[in-house]
Amino acid sequence: MSMGKTILCVDDEKPIREMVSLVLRQNKFQYLDASDAIQAQSVMNQQMPDLILLDWMMPGISGIEFVHLLRNEPNFAHIPIIMLTARTEEDNMVRGLNSGADDYLTKPFSTKELIARIYALLRRSTPENGVGSLERDGLKIDLDKHRVTVDGTNVNLGPTEFRLLRYFMENPERAYSRSQVLNAVWGMNIYVELRTVDVHIRRLRKALTPTGYAKFIQTVRGIGYRFSDKE
């Protein structure tokens, strides 16, 4: 998984960048870094990273603002992002994920957890082998092209939302707990808070809302979620 993958670390703290550089190179990743968002944009225009480690608090453009910029830029919107921050409150975690980040890691973090989160996110962001498509009432997932459309119109989803939708469409009408969704979409043995599932469900619904298909992602009280076209 690591061979040939390029990670960009954007953090204004040089010791953090040096530590991340050492760990990533030890694990056979290619490494890029930047001290702020402006420098990061310059680096990305020269070489496209496979994943971004992004500090929350930076001078100038903050990490949250930079995520918004990337998610609205077609050339960079697909890149998975892990937020790095000293903020520990749950609402800040939710805010980071709602902004468009795919994962969240609180400083100080262990190098083992960093690598585990990177591997897990790269797996989620790599298109799974698939043949053909899944379709429900005009909502279609092309498994070969890794594309979601509604009546032929593209729906832009992040890598985690794509895997969520695929999981639900492959298992319609069945209610799943947050733990079951977490294990299926994020993977076993990866520590991610259950609240993270709720955040990404909201992001999936938001992406589907203009199409009228958000109602297919249903909350099942006391259990979790299911995919259904029935009321």
XYZ file of N, CA and C in Angstrom:
693
model
N 0.829 -1.208 0.000
C 0.000 0.000 0.000
C 0.861 1.255 0.000
N 2.000 1.239 0.727
C 2.784 2.466 0.863
C 3.671 2.738 -0.344
N 4.116 1.679 -1.018
C 5.089 1.869 -2.083
C 4.536 2.785 -3.171
N 5.223 3.899 -3.370
C 4.830 4.819 -4.418
C 3.795 5.848 -4.002
N 3.164 5.684 -2.827
C 2.161 6.641 -2.376
C 2.845 7.882 -1.810
N 2.312 9.039 -2.144
C 2.898 10.308 -1.724
C 2.008 11.001 -0.697
N 2.598 11.366 0.434
C 1.868 12.036 1.507
C 2.377 13.464 1.645
N 1.465 14.423 1.681
C 1.803 15.827 1.917
C 1.428 16.194 3.343
N 2.399 16.676 4.115
C 2.158 17.133 5.471
C 2.177 18.663 5.485
N 1.053 19.274 5.876
C 0.950 20.732 5.923
C 0.818 21.138 7.387
N 1.888 21.695 7.944
C 1.916 22.048 9.363
C 2.946 23.139 9.564
N 2.602 24.166 10.342
C 3.542 25.267 10.535
C 4.610 24.954 11.574
N 4.494 23.809 12.265
C 5.487 23.412 13.261
C 6.540 22.506 12.611
N 7.748 23.018 12.498
C 8.813 22.260 11.849
C 9.097 20.934 12.540
N 9.126 20.857 13.893
C 9.371 19.556 14.546
C 8.330 18.503 14.167
N 7.079 18.911 13.986
C 6.036 17.966 13.567
C 6.336 17.449 12.169
N 6.691 18.358 11.261
C 6.994 17.943 9.889
C 8.195 17.005 9.849
N 9.199 17.285 10.663
C 10.392 16.439 10.680
C 10.070 15.049 11.229
N 9.239 14.986 12.267
C 8.854 13.700 12.838
C 8.036 12.889 11.838
N 7.068 13.552 11.201
C 6.227 12.875 10.216
C 7.065 12.403 9.036
N 8.005 13.229 8.602
C 8.882 12.860 7.500
C 9.648 11.572 7.801
N 10.224 11.506 9.005
C 10.990 10.332 9.399
C 10.123 9.072 9.405
N 8.945 9.185 10.007
C 8.050 8.024 10.119
C 7.572 7.560 8.742
N 7.195 8.500 7.896
C 6.684 8.125 6.580
C 7.774 7.496 5.714
N 8.974 8.052 5.761
C 10.061 7.488 4.961
C 10.428 6.089 5.457
N 10.354 5.883 6.766
C 10.620 4.547 7.312
C 9.599 3.533 6.812
N 8.404 4.013 6.509
C 7.342 3.136 6.032
C 7.180 3.184 4.508
N 8.240 3.648 3.840
C 8.334 3.596 2.381
C 7.349 4.508 1.641
N 6.894 5.573 2.301
C 6.070 6.560 1.614
C 6.960 7.631 1.001
N 6.492 8.235 -0.068
C 7.102 9.446 -0.594
C 6.576 10.609 0.250
N 7.417 11.600 0.491
C 7.037 12.654 1.438
C 7.182 14.043 0.832
N 6.132 14.864 1.049
C 6.161 16.277 0.689
C 5.727 17.062 1.920
N 6.181 18.306 2.042
C 5.693 19.102 3.165
C 5.549 20.571 2.786
N 4.790 21.265 3.637
C 4.555 22.697 3.459
C 4.239 23.279 4.828
N 4.598 24.544 5.023
C 4.392 25.184 6.321
C 3.074 25.946 6.408
N 2.408 26.145 5.275
C 1.102 26.818 5.289
C 0.335 26.449 4.026
N -0.899 26.937 3.936
C -1.776 26.563 2.833
C -1.266 27.080 1.482
N -0.720 28.285 1.470
C -0.222 28.856 0.215
C 0.917 28.007 -0.339
N 1.860 27.636 0.532
C 2.963 26.787 0.096
C 2.439 25.418 -0.326
N 1.436 24.912 0.378
C 0.865 23.606 0.034
C 0.275 23.622 -1.370
N -0.422 24.699 -1.720
C -0.997 24.801 -3.055
C 0.085 24.779 -4.120
N 1.189 25.467 -3.838
C 2.307 25.485 -4.779
C 2.889 24.088 -4.954
N 3.070 23.379 -3.832
C 3.602 22.006 -3.881
C 2.665 21.104 -4.670
N 1.355 21.231 -4.430
C 0.385 20.359 -5.087
C 0.265 20.634 -6.576
N 0.545 21.857 -6.979
C 0.541 22.163 -8.409
C 1.708 21.498 -9.133
N 2.761 21.162 -8.364
C 3.928 20.493 -8.937
C 3.801 18.976 -8.869
N 3.232 18.471 -7.784
C 3.091 17.025 -7.601
C 1.824 16.737 -6.803
N 0.967 15.889 -7.349
C -0.301 15.573 -6.708
C -0.098 14.519 -5.616
N -0.420 14.834 -4.353
C -0.281 13.845 -3.281
C -1.438 12.842 -3.301
N -1.196 11.678 -2.703
C -2.249 10.666 -2.567
C -3.051 10.876 -1.292
N -2.491 11.632 -0.342
C -3.156 11.904 0.928
C -2.523 13.142 1.553
N -3.328 13.911 2.312
C -2.824 15.119 2.960
C -3.008 15.011 4.471
N -1.943 15.291 5.210
C -2.001 15.478 6.651
C -2.040 16.981 6.878
N -3.105 17.487 7.472
C -3.335 18.926 7.496
C -3.564 19.433 8.911
N -2.729 20.371 9.332
C -2.868 20.968 10.657
C -4.086 21.881 10.705
N -4.795 21.853 11.831
C -5.978 22.691 12.018
C -5.599 24.164 12.138
N -4.640 24.454 13.044
C -4.266 25.835 13.337
C -3.002 26.223 12.572
N -3.160 27.094 11.581
C -2.021 27.569 10.805
C -2.177 29.069 10.581
N -1.070 29.783 10.409
C -1.165 31.214 10.101
C -1.769 31.425 8.723
N -2.474 32.529 8.559
C -3.088 32.803 7.262
C -4.351 31.975 7.088
N -4.348 31.124 6.102
C -5.493 30.253 5.830
C -5.456 29.072 6.805
N -6.493 28.914 7.587
C -6.525 27.824 8.564
C -6.743 26.481 7.866
N -6.536 25.403 8.612
C -6.748 24.070 8.057
C -8.187 23.866 7.604
N -9.140 24.334 8.426
C -10.554 24.213 8.080
C -10.857 24.948 6.773
N -10.337 26.163 6.639
C -10.569 26.953 5.426
C -9.927 26.276 4.217
N -8.749 25.683 4.438
C -8.046 25.033 3.329
C -8.805 23.791 2.857
N -9.401 23.043 3.795
C -10.212 21.886 3.400
C -11.353 22.339 2.495
N -12.033 23.415 2.879
C -13.132 23.937 2.059
C -12.640 24.297 0.655
N -11.486 24.941 0.586
C -10.939 25.312 -0.722
C -10.652 24.084 -1.572
N -10.046 23.057 -0.956
C -9.707 21.852 -1.704
C -10.947 21.108 -2.178
N -11.957 21.026 -1.314
C -13.172 20.283 -1.677
C -13.964 20.989 -2.780
N -13.698 22.275 -2.986
C -14.383 23.009 -4.058
C -13.522 23.183 -5.305
N -12.349 22.566 -5.293
C -11.442 22.631 -6.442
C -11.433 21.258 -7.125
N -11.979 21.144 -8.344
C -12.111 19.839 -9.000
C -10.820 19.016 -9.068
N -9.678 19.681 -9.232
C -8.423 18.939 -9.350
C -7.976 18.302 -8.034
N -8.458 18.839 -6.911
C -7.988 18.367 -5.605
C -9.082 17.777 -4.721
N -10.336 17.859 -5.162
C -11.462 17.474 -4.305
C -11.420 16.009 -3.884
N -10.769 15.161 -4.686
C -10.776 13.720 -4.417
C -9.735 13.282 -3.391
N -8.795 14.172 -3.029
C -7.667 13.769 -2.181
C -8.142 13.561 -0.740
N -7.877 12.397 -0.156
C -8.259 12.168 1.243
C -7.418 13.018 2.192
N -8.059 13.480 3.282
C -7.415 14.412 4.215
C -7.592 13.932 5.647
N -6.472 13.928 6.397
C -6.492 13.683 7.837
C -6.140 14.988 8.530
N -7.032 15.478 9.396
C -6.763 16.693 10.148
C -5.883 16.369 11.355
N -4.867 17.189 11.586
C -4.003 17.068 12.761
C -4.269 18.266 13.658
N -4.614 18.019 14.909
C -4.956 19.149 15.763
C -4.769 18.851 17.235
N -4.541 19.901 17.996
C -4.444 19.776 19.451
C -5.813 19.916 20.091
N -6.816 20.260 19.327
C -8.176 20.405 19.846
C -8.745 19.023 20.142
N -9.314 18.851 21.318
C -9.789 17.526 21.717
C -11.297 17.447 21.912
N -11.992 18.605 21.945
C -13.418 18.571 22.179
C -14.136 17.883 21.026
N -15.200 17.146 21.367
C -15.914 16.371 20.356
C -16.502 17.250 19.270
N -17.020 18.446 19.639
C -17.632 19.289 18.619
C -16.603 19.786 17.620
N -15.335 19.914 18.048
C -14.286 20.295 17.107
C -13.968 19.153 16.154
N -14.004 17.908 16.660
C -13.828 16.751 15.792
C -14.914 16.731 14.722
N -16.146 16.962 15.153
C -17.270 16.971 14.218
C -17.116 18.107 13.207
N -16.691 19.280 13.688
C -16.499 20.418 12.784
C -15.443 20.103 11.729
N -14.357 19.449 12.152
C -13.313 19.090 11.205
C -13.821 18.134 10.141
N -14.585 17.129 10.547
C -15.125 16.168 9.584
C -16.193 16.815 8.708
N -17.019 17.671 9.299
C -18.052 18.345 8.510
C -17.450 19.252 7.447
N -16.261 19.768 7.698
C -15.626 20.667 6.739
C -15.207 19.935 5.474
N -15.093 18.606 5.566
C -14.695 17.831 4.394
C -13.515 16.925 4.636
N -12.932 16.960 5.845
C -11.833 16.040 6.167
C -12.374 14.621 6.272
N -11.514 13.631 6.049
C -11.928 12.234 6.094
C -11.612 11.572 7.430
N -10.650 12.120 8.156
C -10.299 11.554 9.453
C -9.700 12.664 10.308
N -9.428 12.341 11.558
C -9.085 13.355 12.553
C -8.132 12.725 13.552
N -6.976 13.332 13.762
C -5.968 12.790 14.670
C -5.519 13.898 15.618
N -5.614 13.630 16.932
C -5.309 14.642 17.935
C -3.846 14.576 18.376
N -3.186 15.724 18.396
C -1.816 15.825 18.900
C -1.836 15.799 20.425
N -0.839 15.164 21.057
C 0.218 14.361 20.432
C -0.316 12.977 20.063
N 0.129 12.452 18.947
C -0.322 11.143 18.494
C 0.875 10.212 18.379
N 0.609 8.930 18.502
C 1.679 7.952 18.371
C 1.964 7.723 16.892
N 3.200 7.382 16.587
C 3.552 7.119 15.187
C 2.820 5.898 14.655
N 2.563 4.915 15.535
C 1.826 3.721 15.098
C 0.404 4.074 14.703
N -0.236 4.957 15.486
C -1.600 5.352 15.144
C -1.625 6.160 13.858
N -0.640 7.036 13.674
C -0.559 7.814 12.441
C -0.497 6.907 11.222
N 0.404 5.942 11.253
C 0.561 5.033 10.113
C -0.699 4.199 9.919
N -1.304 3.737 11.021
C -2.527 2.937 10.910
C -3.645 3.742 10.255
N -3.788 5.013 10.654
C -4.837 5.860 10.074
C -4.570 6.120 8.592
N -3.308 6.331 8.238
C -2.955 6.561 6.833
C -3.288 5.342 5.993
N -2.863 4.170 6.451
C -3.157 2.935 5.713
C -4.664 2.739 5.563
N -5.404 2.953 6.653
C -6.845 2.746 6.621
C -7.523 3.700 5.638
N -7.109 4.970 5.648
C -7.730 5.949 4.753
C -7.348 5.687 3.304
N -6.109 5.275 3.061
C -5.719 4.943 1.691
C -6.518 3.753 1.169
N -6.777 2.770 2.047
C -7.604 1.628 1.624
C -9.010 2.093 1.279
N -9.576 2.976 2.116
C -10.926 3.462 1.840
C -10.975 4.299 0.565
N -9.872 4.950 0.248
C -9.838 5.863 -0.898
C -9.470 5.173 -2.197
N -9.008 3.937 -2.107
C -8.637 3.185 -3.306
C -9.863 2.452 -3.831
N -10.237 2.683 -5.079
C -11.427 2.017 -5.611
C -11.330 0.504 -5.464
N -12.397 -0.102 -4.924
C -12.426 -1.543 -4.799
C -12.690 -2.171 -6.154
N -12.207 -3.401 -6.314
C -12.509 -4.118 -7.539
C -14.014 -4.300 -7.654
N -14.520 -4.055 -8.808
C -15.958 -4.222 -9.003
C -16.253 -4.404 -10.475
N -17.299 -5.109 -10.742
C -17.715 -5.333 -12.111
C -19.158 -4.900 -12.233
N -19.431 -4.054 -13.213
C -20.797 -3.640 -13.425
C -21.188 -2.469 -12.547
N -22.428 -2.501 -12.084
C -22.940 -1.356 -11.343
C -24.037 -1.789 -10.369
N -24.384 -0.862 -9.473
C -25.515 -1.013 -8.566
C -26.484 0.111 -8.889
N -27.782 -0.192 -8.930
C -28.741 0.837 -9.294
C -30.032 0.659 -8.521
N -30.609 1.780 -8.116
C -31.892 1.779 -7.411
C -32.670 3.023 -7.818
N -33.707 2.830 -8.614
C -34.598 3.937 -8.997
C -33.859 5.148 -9.551
N -32.892 4.934 -10.424
C -32.170 6.039 -11.050
C -30.887 6.426 -10.373
N -30.676 5.973 -9.123
C -29.414 6.205 -8.413
C -28.470 5.065 -8.768
N -27.333 5.389 -9.371
C -26.460 4.357 -9.921
C -25.016 4.538 -9.463
N -24.393 3.440 -9.057
C -22.958 3.412 -8.761
C -22.283 2.582 -9.836
N -21.388 3.190 -10.587
C -20.569 2.472 -11.563
C -19.329 1.993 -10.834
N -19.221 0.686 -10.594
C -18.131 0.146 -9.795
C -16.801 0.173 -10.539
N -16.842 0.126 -11.859
C -15.604 0.152 -12.638
C -15.018 1.563 -12.716
N -15.878 2.549 -12.882
C -15.423 3.934 -13.027
C -15.408 4.692 -11.708
N -15.891 4.032 -10.633
C -15.924 4.676 -9.305
C -16.682 5.995 -9.406
N -17.903 5.913 -9.923
C -18.688 7.113 -10.188
C -20.135 6.889 -9.750
N -20.743 7.948 -9.209
C -22.148 7.903 -8.803
C -22.923 8.886 -9.671
N -24.045 8.429 -10.199
C -24.882 9.296 -11.019
C -26.347 9.144 -10.619
N -27.115 10.179 -10.882
C -28.565 10.139 -10.734
C -29.163 10.545 -12.070
N -29.827 9.599 -12.711
C -30.391 9.838 -14.045
C -29.343 10.419 -14.988
N -28.103 9.907 -14.873
C -27.020 10.301 -15.760
C -26.217 11.499 -15.316
N -26.652 12.190 -14.264
C -25.935 13.368 -13.761
C -25.017 12.964 -12.620
N -23.750 13.396 -12.692
C -22.764 13.008 -11.675
C -23.111 13.568 -10.305
N -22.844 12.751 -9.273
C -22.948 13.168 -7.882
C -21.544 13.063 -7.282
N -20.990 14.179 -6.818
C -19.631 14.187 -6.284
C -19.631 13.715 -4.830
N -18.954 12.593 -4.587
C -18.835 12.042 -3.241
C -17.369 11.874 -2.882
N -17.045 12.105 -1.607
C -15.710 11.797 -1.115
C -15.529 10.290 -1.031
N -14.300 9.826 -0.824
C -14.034 8.384 -0.806
C -14.806 7.626 0.264
N -14.958 8.217 1.439
C -15.680 7.523 2.511
C -17.167 7.475 2.204
N -17.729 8.580 1.688
C -19.144 8.597 1.349
C -19.449 7.607 0.223
N -18.520 7.467 -0.724
C -18.710 6.498 -1.805
C -18.808 5.086 -1.246
N -17.903 4.745 -0.329
C -17.917 3.403 0.247
C -19.160 3.183 1.112
N -19.601 4.233 1.815
C -20.840 4.128 2.582
C -22.023 3.810 1.667
N -22.150 4.573 0.591
C -23.271 4.371 -0.315
C -23.205 2.988 -0.958
N -22.008 2.570 -1.342
C -21.876 1.240 -1.932
C -22.299 0.165 -0.937
N -21.858 0.295 0.301
C -22.193 -0.689 1.328
C -23.707 -0.767 1.526
N -24.359 0.387 1.596
C -25.808 0.394 1.785
C -26.548 -0.169 0.577
N -26.086 0.187 -0.626
C -26.790 -0.288 -1.820
C -26.567 -1.780 -2.063
N -25.453 -2.302 -1.571
C -25.224 -3.742 -1.674
C -26.038 -4.518 -0.639
N -26.516 -3.801 0.391
C -27.259 -4.449 1.475
C -28.523 -3.656 1.796
N -29.441 -3.539 0.820
C -30.623 -2.700 1.029
C -31.613 -3.309 2.017
N -32.406 -2.439 2.605
C -33.527 -2.807 3.478
C -33.116 -3.388 4.830
N -31.837 -3.564 5.068
C -31.385 -4.132 6.334
C -30.829 -3.019 7.224
N -31.189 -3.036 8.499
C -30.695 -2.046 9.442
C -29.349 -2.472 10.014
N -28.404 -1.530 10.039
C -27.065 -1.807 10.563
C -26.750 -0.844 11.700
N -26.084 -1.363 12.718
C -25.637 -0.515 13.814
C -24.448 0.319 13.357
N -24.125 1.349 14.109
C -22.961 2.166 13.783
C -21.692 1.328 13.806
N -21.595 0.403 14.752
C -20.412 -0.462 14.836
C -20.275 -1.326 13.594
N -21.384 -1.852 13.102
C -21.339 -2.672 11.890
C -20.916 -1.849 10.679
N -21.451 -0.647 10.573
C -21.061 0.238 9.470
C -19.586 0.598 9.576
N -19.144 0.901 10.797
C -17.749 1.274 11.026
C -16.808 0.151 10.599
N -17.104 -1.078 11.003
C -16.248 -2.213 10.658
C -16.235 -2.482 9.155
N -17.391 -2.317 8.510
C -17.484 -2.620 7.088
C -16.828 -1.559 6.216
N -16.970 -0.304 6.600
C -16.496 0.794 5.747
C -15.105 1.285 6.147
N -14.854 1.406 7.457
C -13.556 1.894 7.921
C -12.557 0.749 8.107
N -13.046 -0.417 8.464
C -12.168 -1.571 8.665
C -12.053 -1.949 10.128
N -11.734 -3.206 10.369
C -11.572 -3.713 11.725
C -10.264 -3.195 12.321
N -10.237 -3.132 13.644
C -9.018 -2.806 14.391
C -8.499 -1.390 14.146
N -9.361 -0.502 13.672
C -9.002 0.906 13.508
C -9.880 1.705 14.461
N -9.243 2.447 15.383
C -10.025 3.190 16.357
C -10.583 4.455 15.727
N -11.880 4.451 15.537
C -12.599 5.626 15.057
C -13.851 5.747 15.905
N -14.160 6.953 16.375
C -15.331 7.143 17.211
C -16.617 6.872 16.434
N -17.602 6.285 17.113
C -18.876 5.983 16.469
C -19.528 7.247 15.903
N -19.276 8.385 16.561
C -19.850 9.653 16.088
C -19.391 9.962 14.660
N -18.227 9.456 14.288
C -17.707 9.686 12.942
C -18.668 9.148 11.886
N -19.304 8.013 12.176
C -20.269 7.440 11.237
C -21.401 8.435 10.982
N -21.911 9.042 12.057
C -23.007 10.002 11.920
C -22.602 11.190 11.046
N -21.375 11.664 11.227
C -20.906 12.812 10.454
C -20.863 12.483 8.967
N -20.331 11.312 8.633
C -20.239 10.948 7.219
C -21.606 10.606 6.625
N -22.524 10.095 7.446
C -23.892 9.897 6.975
C -24.504 11.240 6.597
N -24.279 12.257 7.435
C -24.789 13.597 7.125
C -24.184 14.131 5.837
N -22.896 13.888 5.653
C -22.246 14.354 4.423
C -22.805 13.631 3.196
N -23.077 12.332 3.337
C -23.666 11.581 2.226
C -25.063 12.106 1.912
N -25.850 12.333 2.952
C -27.198 12.878 2.732
C -27.144 14.255 2.082
N -26.217 15.079 2.530
C -26.094 16.428 1.965
C -25.777 16.365 0.482
N -24.874 15.432 0.093
C -24.510 15.299 -1.316
C -25.691 14.797 -2.148
N -26.549 13.973 -1.526
C -27.685 13.400 -2.250
C -28.932 14.281 -2.212
N -28.963 15.264 -1.318
C -30.168 16.086 -1.133
C -30.645 16.759 -2.427
N -29.764 17.382 -3.230
C -30.257 18.025 -4.454
C -30.910 17.047 -5.425
N -30.577 15.775 -5.316
C -31.118 14.763 -6.235
C -32.429 14.169 -5.727
N -32.747 14.416 -4.446
C -33.953 13.840 -3.866
C -33.763 12.453 -3.284
N -32.525 11.959 -3.274
C -32.274 10.586 -2.815
C -31.751 10.508 -1.385
N -31.615 11.640 -0.716
C -31.132 11.602 0.666
C -32.070 10.802 1.560
N -33.367 10.783 1.220
C -34.350 10.071 2.036
C -34.139 8.562 2.020
N -33.329 8.066 1.076
C -33.039 6.632 1.028
C -32.130 6.211 2.185
N -31.346 7.158 2.707
C -30.450 6.863 3.829
C -31.232 7.146 5.103
N -31.792 6.110 5.687
C -32.747 6.266 6.778
C -32.126 5.961 8.134
N -32.525 6.736 9.132
C -32.128 6.474 10.507
C -33.122 5.501 11.135
N -32.613 4.450 11.757
C -33.451 3.463 12.444
C -33.250 3.675 13.938
N -34.264 4.164 14.598
C -34.144 4.514 16.009
C -33.702 3.319 16.852
N -32.703 3.570 17.701
C -32.218 2.544 18.600
C -31.306 1.527 17.962
N -31.089 1.639 16.635
C -30.230 0.665 15.937
C -29.109 1.367 15.182
N -29.471 2.112 14.151
C -28.441 2.755 13.337
C -29.028 3.286 12.047
N -28.664 2.663 10.916
C -29.065 3.164 9.613
C -29.417 2.029 8.661
N -30.197 2.366 7.629
C -30.463 1.423 6.549
C -30.673 2.201 5.250
N -30.557 1.477 4.148
C -30.823 2.039 2.816
C -32.135 1.452 2.338
N -33.119 2.323 2.058
C -34.419 1.841 1.647
C -35.164 2.922 0.868
N -35.950 2.497 -0.126
C -36.800 3.449 -0.844
C -38.226 3.397 -0.302
N -38.415 2.668 0.806
C -39.728 2.590 1.437
C -39.780 3.560 2.614
N -40.926 4.113 2.868
C -41.094 5.034 3.996
C -40.977 4.285 5.313
